[in-house]
């Protein structure tokens, strides 16, 4: 491709996302309105990709461009198109790291949307996904799409297959709100993968794919009751939830206050709920947080409508 | 319930059905237009449920009312409503037994639709499902819904859960045709269950529920390409297909001739294909049959549009 810089710099907001959505382990995710990261990608005089600055990460994220999820994603993009000039990247983390909210995916998604715009949008959002997933690979060891998908595309995203990539959005009831409560404990994604069993019972698998089919049909048909009945994870949640103090109680409180369903956000430790509207979201959020308070666990909370747009360019400098 | 006979006899046609639909093991099925069974349920002077006659079964099916799927289903219905008068039942098999086409389910579905009409339709079709499933239990040992569901309700049916029962129809592209080729070999449903492993790999399960979600979305959105990509069974087909001579070759020929997808009908030995229309259905059917001819295996074939209505009352005598 014969590309050149169309702008001096592009700033993007890329939202947090909730992977799995209970039964849909590794195949589903949805985007939150907030929180999210801001990523700036700027043309550079050098022919390298560099991390110019990182804020909001408490000094945790790598400044080495070969290790940072945003720069790796951009690097993959530039290699693919054979573009030899360089860029510098600013990463402004505005959400907790290691929370289960797809923090690295947001940076990765934001970075590829920004570099795409900087070079005149040679690719569609869907075409950008593999580059963002390569950024994810640096952070998590695998190129998953259940966070970069929603963060880039917005809404509810279904990943039928990763090889070859087959990913599409699902309609959903417009009033749906996401609630996330993030207890202040650290769980490494690596560890949450390790404790999963390699084998599962066929009977459990059948229940799970029954629920996945139910959830997909419920979302498309905007059938809140069916969504609710289908948001049951008999495979992963029983194992991973033991790593999250108070999990059962928090989930129970969400359902008692009118949540459509609740589960572990990605690999945790955040706990998410879906609610039919904003008022129930606030009620559900209070109840969830108060259960964590009861066991002395401080937490952050996030409430928003489902983000229908995905990552957005918020500023362009020419 | 205070019920009485509204008619003297009711004759019902109940269609064959294809369970599983590739990836949807135990959670999906669709109804064929033909073949199907005819069931007659007639008021009797005795207060028992009896099998009056069975045709088309080559003497194989039990005349003992406690063992025949049609009479057991009717008995369960009558016990449930506390109706003490008796009926006699005629079973006219018009499809092969043990073929994977839901033969026992058709008799069971037809019988409950007939008794329901005979008593003035106290129940909806959905409410009749558990009685039909009890008939299935006599034939197969378990109360499955992936054949009685489509046979009673018509169309594509999804079973999110059996306990509690959560079953619903899925829209689908109207032009869709089903092709079934039934090789003349005998496989016992029991044996096809026994060879399945109790455990499956998590990675395979994720692929399967990715495909189940894809198939549900594809059907609802009438997206033929997505249906096609999703009709892949990585869990059951690799094991069961070894029981069916020439399976891989028959399936390959169906896809080569333009089938949207193909797989084992229920637990086999019949092999089904879905096609986008009637012409492709005929072409696909010929190709499949010719592959069986090549290895000297005689077969029956069935081609029809998807049955949208399910079992139908075809005659009522007062």
Coordinates of C-alpha atoms in Angstrom, one line a residue:
Chain A
X1 CA 0.0 0.0 0.0
X2 CA 1.2 3.5 -0.8
X3 CA 0.3 5.4 2.3
X4 CA 1.2 8.8 3.7
X5 CA 0.5 10.8 6.8
X6 CA -2.8 12.7 6.4
X7 CA -2.6 14.4 9.8
X8 CA -0.1 15.4 12.4
X9 CA -1.8 13.6 15.3
X10 CA -4.9 11.7 16.2
X11 CA -6.4 11.2 19.6
X12 CA -8.8 8.3 20.2
X13 CA -11.0 7.3 23.1
X14 CA -11.3 3.5 23.4
X15 CA -13.8 2.0 25.8
X16 CA -13.5 -0.7 28.4
X17 CA -15.3 -4.0 27.6
X18 CA -16.7 -7.0 29.4
X19 CA -15.7 -10.3 27.8
X20 CA -17.5 -13.6 28.1
X21 CA -20.9 -12.2 29.3
X22 CA -21.5 -15.2 31.5
X23 CA -22.0 -18.2 29.3
X24 CA -20.0 -16.9 26.3
X25 CA -16.5 -17.8 27.3
X26 CA -14.0 -16.6 24.6
X27 CA -16.9 -15.9 22.1
X28 CA -18.7 -12.8 23.4
X29 CA -18.1 -9.3 24.8
X30 CA -19.7 -5.9 25.1
X31 CA -18.4 -2.4 25.2
X32 CA -19.0 0.0 28.1
X33 CA -19.6 3.7 27.6
X34 CA -17.0 4.5 30.3
X35 CA -14.4 4.1 31.5
X36 CA -11.8 4.0 28.6
X37 CA -8.4 5.0 27.6
X38 CA -7.2 7.9 25.5
X39 CA -4.5 7.1 22.9
X40 CA -2.6 9.7 20.9
X41 CA -0.6 8.7 17.8
X42 CA 1.6 11.4 16.3
X43 CA 3.8 11.4 13.2
X44 CA 7.5 11.4 14.1
X45 CA 10.7 12.4 12.3
X46 CA 12.3 9.1 13.2
X47 CA 11.4 5.9 11.5
X48 CA 10.6 4.0 14.7
X49 CA 7.5 3.5 16.8
X50 CA 8.1 4.9 20.3
X51 CA 6.1 5.3 23.5
X52 CA 6.3 9.0 24.2
X53 CA 4.5 9.0 27.5
X54 CA 2.1 6.9 29.7
X55 CA -0.1 8.5 32.3
X56 CA -2.6 6.9 34.7
X57 CA -0.8 3.5 35.0
X58 CA 1.1 4.2 38.2
X59 CA 4.3 3.4 36.5
X60 CA 3.3 -0.2 35.7
X61 CA 3.2 -0.3 31.9
X62 CA 6.3 -0.9 29.7
X63 CA 7.7 2.1 27.8
X64 CA 9.6 -0.4 25.6
X65 CA 7.8 -0.2 22.3
X66 CA 8.3 -4.0 21.7
X67 CA 6.4 -4.7 24.9
X68 CA 3.6 -2.1 25.1
X69 CA 0.3 -3.3 23.7
X70 CA -0.4 0.0 22.0
X71 CA 2.9 0.3 20.2
X72 CA 3.0 -3.4 19.3
X73 CA -0.4 -3.1 17.6
X74 CA 0.7 0.0 15.7
X75 CA 4.0 -1.7 14.7
X76 CA 2.0 -4.7 13.3
X77 CA -0.2 -2.4 11.4
X78 CA 2.8 -0.5 9.9
X79 CA 4.7 -3.7 9.0
X80 CA 1.6 -5.0 7.3
X81 CA 1.2 -2.0 5.1
X82 CA 4.9 -1.6 4.6
X83 CA 5.0 2.0 5.9
X84 CA 8.5 3.0 6.9
X85 CA 8.1 6.3 8.7
X86 CA 7.7 6.4 12.5
X87 CA 5.1 7.5 15.0
X88 CA 5.2 8.4 18.7
X89 CA 2.4 7.2 21.0
X90 CA 0.9 8.6 24.2
X91 CA -1.1 6.3 26.4
X92 CA -3.5 7.8 28.9
X93 CA -4.9 5.1 31.1
X94 CA -8.3 6.1 32.5
X95 CA -9.3 2.7 33.8
X96 CA -7.9 0.2 36.2
X97 CA -5.3 -2.3 35.0
X98 CA -5.8 -6.0 35.5
X99 CA -9.4 -5.4 36.5
X100 CA -11.1 -7.7 33.9
X101 CA -12.3 -4.7 31.9
X102 CA -10.1 -5.2 28.9
X103 CA -7.6 -2.4 29.7
X104 CA -4.9 -3.6 27.4
X105 CA -7.5 -4.2 24.7
X106 CA -8.7 -0.6 25.0
X107 CA -5.1 0.7 24.5
X108 CA -4.6 -1.6 21.6
X109 CA -7.9 -0.8 19.9
X110 CA -7.4 2.9 20.4
X111 CA -3.9 2.8 19.0
X112 CA -4.9 1.0 15.7
X113 CA -7.9 3.3 15.2
X114 CA -5.6 6.3 15.6
X115 CA -2.9 5.0 13.3
X116 CA -5.6 4.1 10.7
X117 CA -6.9 7.6 10.8
X118 CA -3.5 9.2 10.7
X119 CA -2.8 7.3 7.4
X120 CA -6.2 8.2 5.8
X121 CA -8.3 5.2 6.9
X122 CA -7.0 2.5 4.6
X123 CA -8.8 -0.2 6.7
X124 CA -12.3 -0.7 8.0
X125 CA -12.8 -1.3 11.7
X126 CA -13.2 -5.0 11.2
X127 CA -9.9 -5.1 9.2
X128 CA -8.2 -3.4 12.1
X129 CA -9.1 -6.2 14.6
X130 CA -6.1 -8.5 13.9
X131 CA -3.6 -5.7 14.6
X132 CA -5.3 -4.9 17.8
X133 CA -5.3 -8.6 18.7
X134 CA -1.6 -8.7 18.2
X135 CA -1.3 -6.0 20.7
X136 CA -3.3 -8.1 23.1
X137 CA -1.0 -11.0 22.5
X138 CA 1.9 -9.1 24.1
X139 CA -0.2 -8.4 27.2
X140 CA -2.0 -11.8 27.6
X141 CA 0.0 -14.3 25.6
X142 CA -2.9 -15.0 23.2
X143 CA -4.6 -13.0 20.5
X144 CA -8.1 -12.9 21.9
X145 CA -10.9 -10.9 20.3
X146 CA -13.5 -10.8 23.1
X147 CA -12.2 -7.4 24.4
X148 CA -10.6 -5.8 21.3
X149 CA -13.8 -6.7 19.3
X150 CA -16.2 -4.8 21.5
X151 CA -13.7 -2.0 22.2
X152 CA -13.2 -1.4 18.5
X153 CA -16.7 -2.2 17.1
X154 CA -18.9 -1.2 20.1
X155 CA -22.0 -3.0 21.2
X156 CA -22.3 -6.7 21.7
X157 CA -19.8 -8.7 19.7
X158 CA -19.8 -12.4 18.9
X159 CA -16.7 -14.3 17.8
X160 CA -17.8 -17.5 16.0
X161 CA -14.2 -18.4 15.2
X162 CA -10.7 -16.9 15.7
X163 CA -9.0 -19.0 12.9
X164 CA -10.2 -17.9 10.5
X165 CA -11.5 -14.8 12.2
X166 CA -15.3 -14.7 12.0
X167 CA -16.7 -11.9 14.2
X168 CA -19.9 -9.9 14.1
X169 CA -22.0 -7.5 16.1
X170 CA -25.4 -8.5 17.7
X171 CA -28.3 -6.1 18.1
X172 CA -29.5 -5.7 21.7
X173 CA -32.2 -3.9 23.7
X174 CA -31.2 -0.2 23.5
X175 CA -32.0 0.5 27.2
X176 CA -29.5 -2.1 28.4
X177 CA -27.0 -0.8 31.0
X178 CA -23.8 -2.3 32.1
X179 CA -22.7 -2.2 35.8
X180 CA -19.2 -3.1 36.8
X181 CA -17.8 -3.3 40.3
X182 CA -14.1 -3.6 40.6
X183 CA -12.9 -4.9 43.9
X184 CA -9.3 -3.9 44.8
X185 CA -7.6 -7.2 44.6
X186 CA -5.1 -8.4 42.0
X187 CA -5.6 -11.5 39.9
X188 CA -3.3 -12.3 37.0
X189 CA -5.1 -13.2 33.7
X190 CA -2.4 -16.0 33.4
X191 CA -3.5 -17.5 36.7
X192 CA -7.2 -17.3 35.8
X193 CA -6.4 -19.4 32.7
X194 CA -4.2 -21.8 34.5
X195 CA -6.9 -22.9 37.0
X196 CA -9.3 -23.8 34.2
X197 CA -9.5 -27.5 33.5
X198 CA -8.6 -28.7 30.0
X199 CA -11.5 -31.1 29.9
X200 CA -15.1 -30.4 30.7
X201 CA -18.1 -32.7 30.9
X202 CA -20.1 -33.1 27.8
X203 CA -23.3 -32.5 29.7
X204 CA -22.0 -29.2 31.0
X205 CA -20.8 -28.2 27.5
X206 CA -24.4 -28.9 26.2
X207 CA -25.9 -26.7 28.9
X208 CA -23.3 -24.0 28.0
X209 CA -24.0 -24.0 24.3
X210 CA -27.7 -24.1 25.0
X211 CA -27.2 -20.9 27.0
X212 CA -25.0 -19.3 24.3
X213 CA -27.7 -19.9 21.7
X214 CA -30.3 -18.6 24.1
X215 CA -28.3 -15.4 24.8
X216 CA -27.6 -14.8 21.1
X217 CA -31.4 -15.2 20.2
X218 CA -32.4 -13.1 23.3
X219 CA -30.1 -10.2 22.3
X220 CA -31.2 -10.2 18.6
X221 CA -34.9 -10.5 19.5
X222 CA -34.5 -8.0 22.4
X223 CA -36.1 -10.6 24.7
X224 CA -35.0 -9.5 28.1
X225 CA -36.4 -12.6 29.8
X226 CA -34.5 -15.0 27.5
X227 CA -31.3 -13.0 27.9
X228 CA -31.8 -13.3 31.7
X229 CA -32.4 -17.1 31.6
X230 CA -29.4 -17.6 29.3
X231 CA -26.9 -15.7 31.4
X232 CA -25.7 -18.7 33.3
X233 CA -22.2 -20.0 33.1
X234 CA -21.9 -23.6 34.3
X235 CA -18.3 -24.1 33.1
X236 CA -16.0 -21.2 33.9
X237 CA -17.7 -19.2 36.7
X238 CA -17.8 -22.1 39.3
X239 CA -14.0 -22.3 39.0
X240 CA -12.9 -18.7 38.6
X241 CA -15.3 -17.2 41.1
X242 CA -13.5 -18.8 44.0
X243 CA -10.7 -16.3 43.4
X244 CA -13.0 -13.4 44.0
X245 CA -13.9 -12.8 47.7
X246 CA -17.7 -12.3 48.2
X247 CA -18.5 -13.2 44.6
X248 CA -21.6 -15.2 45.3
X249 CA -23.0 -12.6 47.6
X250 CA -22.3 -9.8 45.2
X251 CA -23.9 -11.6 42.3
X252 CA -27.0 -12.6 44.4
X253 CA -27.4 -8.9 45.4
X254 CA -27.4 -7.8 41.8
X255 CA -30.1 -10.3 40.8
X256 CA -32.1 -9.5 43.9
X257 CA -32.1 -5.8 42.8
X258 CA -33.4 -6.5 39.3
X259 CA -30.2 -7.3 37.3
X260 CA -31.0 -9.2 34.1
X261 CA -27.9 -11.2 34.8
X262 CA -24.5 -10.9 36.4
X263 CA -21.1 -12.6 36.2
X264 CA -17.3 -12.2 36.2
X265 CA -16.1 -9.5 33.8
X266 CA -13.6 -11.3 31.6
X267 CA -11.3 -13.1 33.9
X268 CA -12.1 -10.9 36.8
X269 CA -11.8 -9.7 39.5
X270 CA -14.4 -7.2 38.4
X271 CA -18.0 -8.3 38.6
X272 CA -20.5 -7.1 36.0
X273 CA -24.3 -7.0 35.8
X274 CA -26.7 -6.1 32.9
X275 CA -29.8 -4.1 33.9
X276 CA -32.9 -3.1 31.9
X277 CA -32.3 0.6 32.5
X278 CA -30.4 3.4 34.3
X279 CA -32.4 3.4 37.5
X280 CA -32.0 -0.3 38.1
X281 CA -28.3 0.0 37.2
X282 CA -27.8 2.5 40.1
X283 CA -29.7 0.3 42.5
X284 CA -27.9 -2.9 41.4
X285 CA -24.5 -1.1 41.6
X286 CA -25.2 0.1 45.2
X287 CA -26.2 -3.4 46.3
X288 CA -23.1 -5.0 44.7
X289 CA -20.8 -2.4 46.2
X290 CA -22.3 -2.7 49.6
X291 CA -21.7 -6.5 49.7
X292 CA -18.0 -5.8 49.1
X293 CA -18.1 -3.1 51.8
X294 CA -19.5 -5.7 54.2
X295 CA -16.4 -7.8 53.8
X296 CA -14.1 -4.8 54.0
X297 CA -13.1 -4.8 50.3
X298 CA -12.9 -1.4 48.7
X299 CA -14.1 -1.1 45.1
X300 CA -14.6 1.2 42.1
X301 CA -17.8 1.2 40.2
X302 CA -18.8 2.0 36.6
X303 CA -22.3 2.4 35.2
X304 CA -23.1 3.1 31.6
X305 CA -25.3 2.3 28.7
X306 CA -23.8 -0.2 26.3
X307 CA -21.4 1.7 24.0
X308 CA -22.8 1.4 20.5
X309 CA -20.0 3.1 18.7
X310 CA -16.8 1.6 20.0
X311 CA -13.5 3.5 19.9
X312 CA -13.9 7.1 18.6
X313 CA -11.5 9.7 17.2
X314 CA -11.9 12.7 19.6
X315 CA -9.3 15.0 18.2
X316 CA -7.3 15.4 15.0
X317 CA -4.4 17.9 14.5
X318 CA -3.2 18.7 11.0
Chain B
X1 CA -59.4 -30.5 34.5
X2 CA -62.9 -31.4 33.6
X3 CA -62.6 -32.7 30.1
X4 CA -64.8 -34.7 27.7
X5 CA -64.5 -36.2 24.2
X6 CA -65.3 -33.5 21.6
X7 CA -64.9 -35.9 18.7
X8 CA -65.0 -39.6 17.8
X9 CA -61.5 -39.7 16.3
X10 CA -58.7 -37.5 15.2
X11 CA -56.0 -38.3 12.6
X12 CA -52.7 -36.4 12.7
X13 CA -49.7 -36.2 10.4
X14 CA -46.5 -35.7 12.3
X15 CA -43.3 -35.0 10.4
X16 CA -39.8 -36.4 10.5
X17 CA -37.2 -34.2 12.0
X18 CA -33.4 -33.7 12.0
X19 CA -31.9 -33.3 15.5
X20 CA -28.6 -31.5 16.2
X21 CA -28.1 -29.7 12.9
X22 CA -24.3 -30.2 13.0
X23 CA -23.0 -28.1 15.9
X24 CA -26.2 -28.1 18.0
X25 CA -25.9 -31.4 19.7
X26 CA -29.0 -31.9 22.0
X27 CA -30.1 -28.3 21.6
X28 CA -31.4 -28.0 18.0
X29 CA -33.6 -29.7 15.4
X30 CA -35.7 -28.9 12.4
X31 CA -38.8 -30.5 10.9
X32 CA -39.0 -32.0 7.4
X33 CA -42.1 -31.6 5.2
X34 CA -42.0 -35.4 4.5
X35 CA -41.8 -38.1 5.5
X36 CA -43.9 -38.5 8.6
X37 CA -46.3 -40.7 10.5
X38 CA -50.0 -40.8 10.7
X39 CA -51.5 -41.3 14.0
X40 CA -55.2 -41.9 14.7
X41 CA -56.6 -41.6 18.3
X42 CA -60.2 -42.8 18.8
X43 CA -62.5 -42.7 21.8
X44 CA -63.0 -46.1 23.3
X45 CA -65.7 -47.7 25.4
X46 CA -63.0 -49.3 27.7
X47 CA -61.2 -47.1 30.1
X48 CA -57.7 -48.1 28.9
X49 CA -55.3 -46.8 26.3
X50 CA -54.7 -49.5 23.7
X51 CA -52.7 -49.9 20.4
X52 CA -55.4 -50.9 17.9
X53 CA -53.1 -51.4 15.0
X54 CA -49.7 -50.6 13.6
X55 CA -48.8 -50.5 9.9
X56 CA -45.6 -49.8 8.1
X57 CA -43.3 -51.0 10.9
X58 CA -42.6 -54.5 9.5
X59 CA -43.8 -55.9 12.8
X60 CA -41.1 -54.3 14.9
X61 CA -42.9 -51.9 17.1
X62 CA -44.5 -53.0 20.4
X63 CA -48.3 -53.4 20.6
X64 CA -48.1 -53.3 24.4
X65 CA -49.5 -49.9 25.3
X66 CA -46.9 -49.5 28.1
X67 CA -44.1 -49.8 25.7
X68 CA -45.3 -48.0 22.5
X69 CA -44.1 -44.4 22.3
X70 CA -47.5 -43.2 21.0
X71 CA -49.6 -44.8 23.7
X72 CA -47.2 -43.9 26.5
X73 CA -47.4 -40.2 25.5
X74 CA -51.2 -40.4 25.4
X75 CA -51.2 -42.2 28.8
X76 CA -49.0 -39.5 30.3
X77 CA -51.4 -36.8 29.0
X78 CA -54.5 -38.6 30.3
X79 CA -52.9 -39.2 33.7
X80 CA -51.9 -35.5 33.9
X81 CA -55.4 -34.2 33.3
X82 CA -57.1 -37.0 35.3
X83 CA -59.2 -38.2 32.4
X84 CA -60.5 -41.7 33.1
X85 CA -62.1 -42.8 29.8
X86 CA -59.9 -44.8 27.3
X87 CA -58.8 -44.4 23.7
X88 CA -57.5 -46.7 21.0
X89 CA -54.6 -45.7 18.8
X90 CA -53.6 -46.5 15.3
X91 CA -49.9 -45.9 14.3
X92 CA -49.2 -45.7 10.6
X93 CA -45.4 -45.5 10.1
X94 CA -44.5 -43.8 6.9
X95 CA -40.9 -43.4 7.5
X96 CA -38.0 -45.7 8.3
X97 CA -37.4 -46.7 11.9
X98 CA -34.0 -46.2 13.5
X99 CA -32.9 -43.9 10.7
X100 CA -32.0 -40.8 12.7
X101 CA -35.1 -39.0 11.4
X102 CA -37.0 -39.0 14.8
X103 CA -39.4 -41.8 14.0
X104 CA -40.5 -42.4 17.6
X105 CA -40.7 -38.7 18.2
X106 CA -43.1 -38.3 15.2
X107 CA -45.4 -41.0 16.6
X108 CA -45.2 -39.4 20.0
X109 CA -45.8 -35.9 18.8
X110 CA -48.7 -37.0 16.5
X111 CA -50.3 -38.9 19.3
X112 CA -50.4 -36.0 21.8
X113 CA -51.6 -33.6 19.2
X114 CA -54.4 -36.0 18.4
X115 CA -55.5 -36.7 22.0
X116 CA -55.4 -32.9 22.7
X117 CA -57.8 -32.2 19.8
X118 CA -60.0 -35.2 20.8
X119 CA -60.5 -33.5 24.2
X120 CA -61.1 -30.0 22.9
X121 CA -57.5 -28.6 22.8
X122 CA -56.9 -28.0 26.5
X123 CA -53.2 -27.4 25.9
X124 CA -51.1 -25.3 23.5
X125 CA -48.5 -27.1 21.4
X126 CA -45.7 -26.0 23.7
X127 CA -47.6 -27.4 26.7
X128 CA -47.9 -30.8 24.9
X129 CA -44.1 -31.2 24.6
X130 CA -43.4 -32.8 28.0
X131 CA -46.0 -35.6 27.2
X132 CA -44.4 -36.2 23.8
X133 CA -41.0 -36.3 25.4
X134 CA -42.3 -39.0 27.9
X135 CA -43.2 -41.1 24.8
X136 CA -39.6 -40.6 23.6
X137 CA -38.3 -41.7 26.9
X138 CA -39.8 -45.2 26.3
X139 CA -38.1 -45.4 22.9
X140 CA -34.7 -43.9 23.7
X141 CA -34.3 -44.0 27.5
X142 CA -34.2 -40.2 27.9
X143 CA -36.8 -37.4 27.4
X144 CA -35.1 -35.5 24.6
X145 CA -36.8 -32.6 22.9
X146 CA -34.6 -32.2 19.8
X147 CA -37.0 -34.4 17.7
X148 CA -40.4 -34.0 19.4
X149 CA -39.8 -30.2 19.5
X150 CA -39.5 -29.8 15.7
X151 CA -42.1 -32.5 15.0
X152 CA -44.7 -30.7 17.1
X153 CA -43.8 -27.1 16.6
X154 CA -42.4 -27.2 13.1
X155 CA -39.5 -25.1 11.7
X156 CA -36.1 -24.8 13.5
X157 CA -36.4 -25.3 17.2
X158 CA -33.8 -24.4 19.9
X159 CA -33.8 -26.1 23.3
X160 CA -31.9 -23.8 25.7
X161 CA -32.6 -26.1 28.7
X162 CA -34.5 -29.2 29.3
X163 CA -34.8 -28.8 33.1
X164 CA -36.6 -26.5 33.3
X165 CA -37.8 -26.8 29.8
X166 CA -36.9 -23.7 27.8
X167 CA -37.6 -24.2 24.1
X168 CA -38.4 -21.7 21.3
X169 CA -38.6 -21.6 17.5
X170 CA -36.0 -19.7 15.3
X171 CA -36.9 -17.9 12.1
X172 CA -35.0 -19.2 9.0
X173 CA -34.6 -18.4 5.3
X174 CA -37.9 -19.5 3.7
X175 CA -36.3 -21.1 0.7
X176 CA -34.2 -23.5 2.8
X177 CA -34.6 -27.2 1.9
X178 CA -33.7 -30.3 3.8
X179 CA -32.2 -33.3 2.1
X180 CA -31.9 -36.6 3.9
X181 CA -30.2 -39.7 2.6
X182 CA -30.8 -42.8 4.6
X183 CA -28.3 -45.6 4.1
X184 CA -29.7 -49.1 4.8
X185 CA -27.7 -50.0 7.8
X186 CA -28.8 -50.2 11.4
X187 CA -27.3 -48.3 14.3
X188 CA -28.9 -48.3 17.7
X189 CA -29.3 -44.9 19.3
X190 CA -28.1 -46.4 22.5
X191 CA -24.8 -47.4 20.9
X192 CA -24.3 -43.9 19.3
X193 CA -24.6 -42.4 22.8
X194 CA -22.3 -45.0 24.3
X195 CA -19.4 -44.2 22.0
X196 CA -19.4 -40.5 23.0
X197 CA -16.8 -39.4 25.5
X198 CA -18.0 -38.0 28.8
X199 CA -15.4 -35.3 28.7
X200 CA -14.5 -33.0 25.9
X201 CA -11.6 -30.5 25.6
X202 CA -12.5 -27.0 26.6
X203 CA -11.0 -25.6 23.4
X204 CA -13.3 -27.9 21.3
X205 CA -16.3 -26.8 23.5
X206 CA -15.5 -23.2 22.8
X207 CA -15.4 -23.8 19.0
X208 CA -18.7 -25.6 19.3
X209 CA -20.5 -22.9 21.2
X210 CA -19.0 -20.3 18.8
X211 CA -20.7 -22.3 16.0
X212 CA -24.0 -22.7 17.9
X213 CA -24.1 -18.9 18.5
X214 CA -23.2 -18.4 14.8
X215 CA -25.9 -20.8 13.6
X216 CA -28.6 -19.1 15.8
X217 CA -27.6 -15.7 14.6
X218 CA -27.4 -16.9 11.0
X219 CA -30.9 -18.4 11.1
X220 CA -32.5 -15.4 12.7
X221 CA -30.8 -13.0 10.4
X222 CA -31.4 -15.3 7.4
X223 CA -27.7 -15.1 6.6
X224 CA -27.0 -18.1 4.5
X225 CA -23.2 -17.6 4.6
X226 CA -23.1 -17.4 8.4
X227 CA -25.3 -20.5 8.6
X228 CA -22.9 -22.3 6.3
X229 CA -19.8 -21.3 8.2
X230 CA -21.4 -22.3 11.5
X231 CA -22.6 -25.8 10.5
X232 CA -19.4 -27.5 11.8
X233 CA -19.5 -30.1 14.5
X234 CA -16.0 -30.6 16.1
X235 CA -17.3 -32.6 19.0
X236 CA -19.8 -35.3 18.0
X237 CA -19.4 -35.8 14.3
X238 CA -15.8 -36.9 14.4
X239 CA -16.8 -39.8 16.7
X240 CA -20.2 -40.9 15.4
X241 CA -19.3 -40.6 11.7
X242 CA -17.0 -43.6 11.9
X243 CA -20.2 -45.7 12.3
X244 CA -21.5 -44.6 8.9
X245 CA -19.8 -46.1 5.9
X246 CA -18.8 -43.5 3.3
X247 CA -19.8 -40.6 5.6
X248 CA -16.9 -38.2 4.7
X249 CA -17.4 -38.8 1.0
X250 CA -21.2 -38.3 1.1
X251 CA -20.8 -35.1 3.1
X252 CA -18.1 -33.8 0.8
X253 CA -20.3 -34.4 -2.2
X254 CA -23.1 -32.5 -0.7
X255 CA -20.9 -29.4 0.0
X256 CA -19.4 -29.7 -3.5
X257 CA -22.9 -29.5 -5.0
X258 CA -23.8 -26.4 -3.2
X259 CA -25.2 -27.6 0.2
X260 CA -25.1 -24.9 2.9
X261 CA -24.0 -27.5 5.3
X262 CA -24.3 -31.3 6.0
X263 CA -24.1 -33.6 8.9
X264 CA -25.4 -36.6 10.7
X265 CA -29.2 -36.6 11.1
X266 CA -29.7 -37.1 14.9
X267 CA -27.6 -40.0 15.8
X268 CA -27.6 -41.4 12.3
X269 CA -27.2 -43.3 10.1
X270 CA -29.1 -40.8 7.9
X271 CA -27.0 -38.0 6.5
X272 CA -28.7 -34.6 6.0
X273 CA -27.9 -31.5 4.1
X274 CA -29.4 -28.0 4.0
X275 CA -29.6 -26.3 0.6
X276 CA -30.7 -22.8 -0.4
X277 CA -33.5 -24.0 -2.7
X278 CA -35.2 -26.9 -4.4
X279 CA -33.0 -27.3 -7.4
X280 CA -29.8 -27.4 -5.4
X281 CA -31.6 -29.9 -3.1
X282 CA -32.1 -32.3 -6.0
X283 CA -28.6 -31.9 -7.2
X284 CA -27.2 -32.4 -3.7
X285 CA -29.4 -35.4 -3.1
X286 CA -28.3 -37.1 -6.3
X287 CA -24.6 -36.6 -5.4
X288 CA -25.0 -37.9 -1.9
X289 CA -26.9 -41.0 -3.0
X290 CA -24.4 -41.7 -5.8
X291 CA -21.6 -41.8 -3.2
X292 CA -23.5 -44.5 -1.3
X293 CA -24.2 -46.3 -4.5
X294 CA -20.4 -46.3 -5.2
X295 CA -19.8 -48.3 -2.1
X296 CA -22.8 -50.6 -2.7
X297 CA -24.9 -49.2 0.0
X298 CA -28.6 -48.9 -0.9
X299 CA -30.4 -45.8 0.5
X300 CA -33.7 -43.9 0.6
X301 CA -33.8 -40.2 0.1
X302 CA -36.1 -37.4 1.2
X303 CA -36.2 -33.8 -0.1
X304 CA -38.5 -31.1 1.3
X305 CA -38.8 -27.5 2.3
X306 CA -38.5 -27.0 6.0
X307 CA -41.9 -27.9 7.6
X308 CA -43.1 -24.6 9.1
X309 CA -46.3 -26.0 10.8
X310 CA -45.2 -29.1 12.6
X311 CA -47.7 -31.9 13.2
X312 CA -51.2 -31.3 11.7
X313 CA -54.7 -32.6 12.2
X314 CA -55.7 -34.0 8.8
X315 CA -59.0 -35.6 9.7
X316 CA -61.6 -35.4 12.4
X317 CA -64.6 -37.7 12.8
X318 CA -67.5 -36.6 15.1

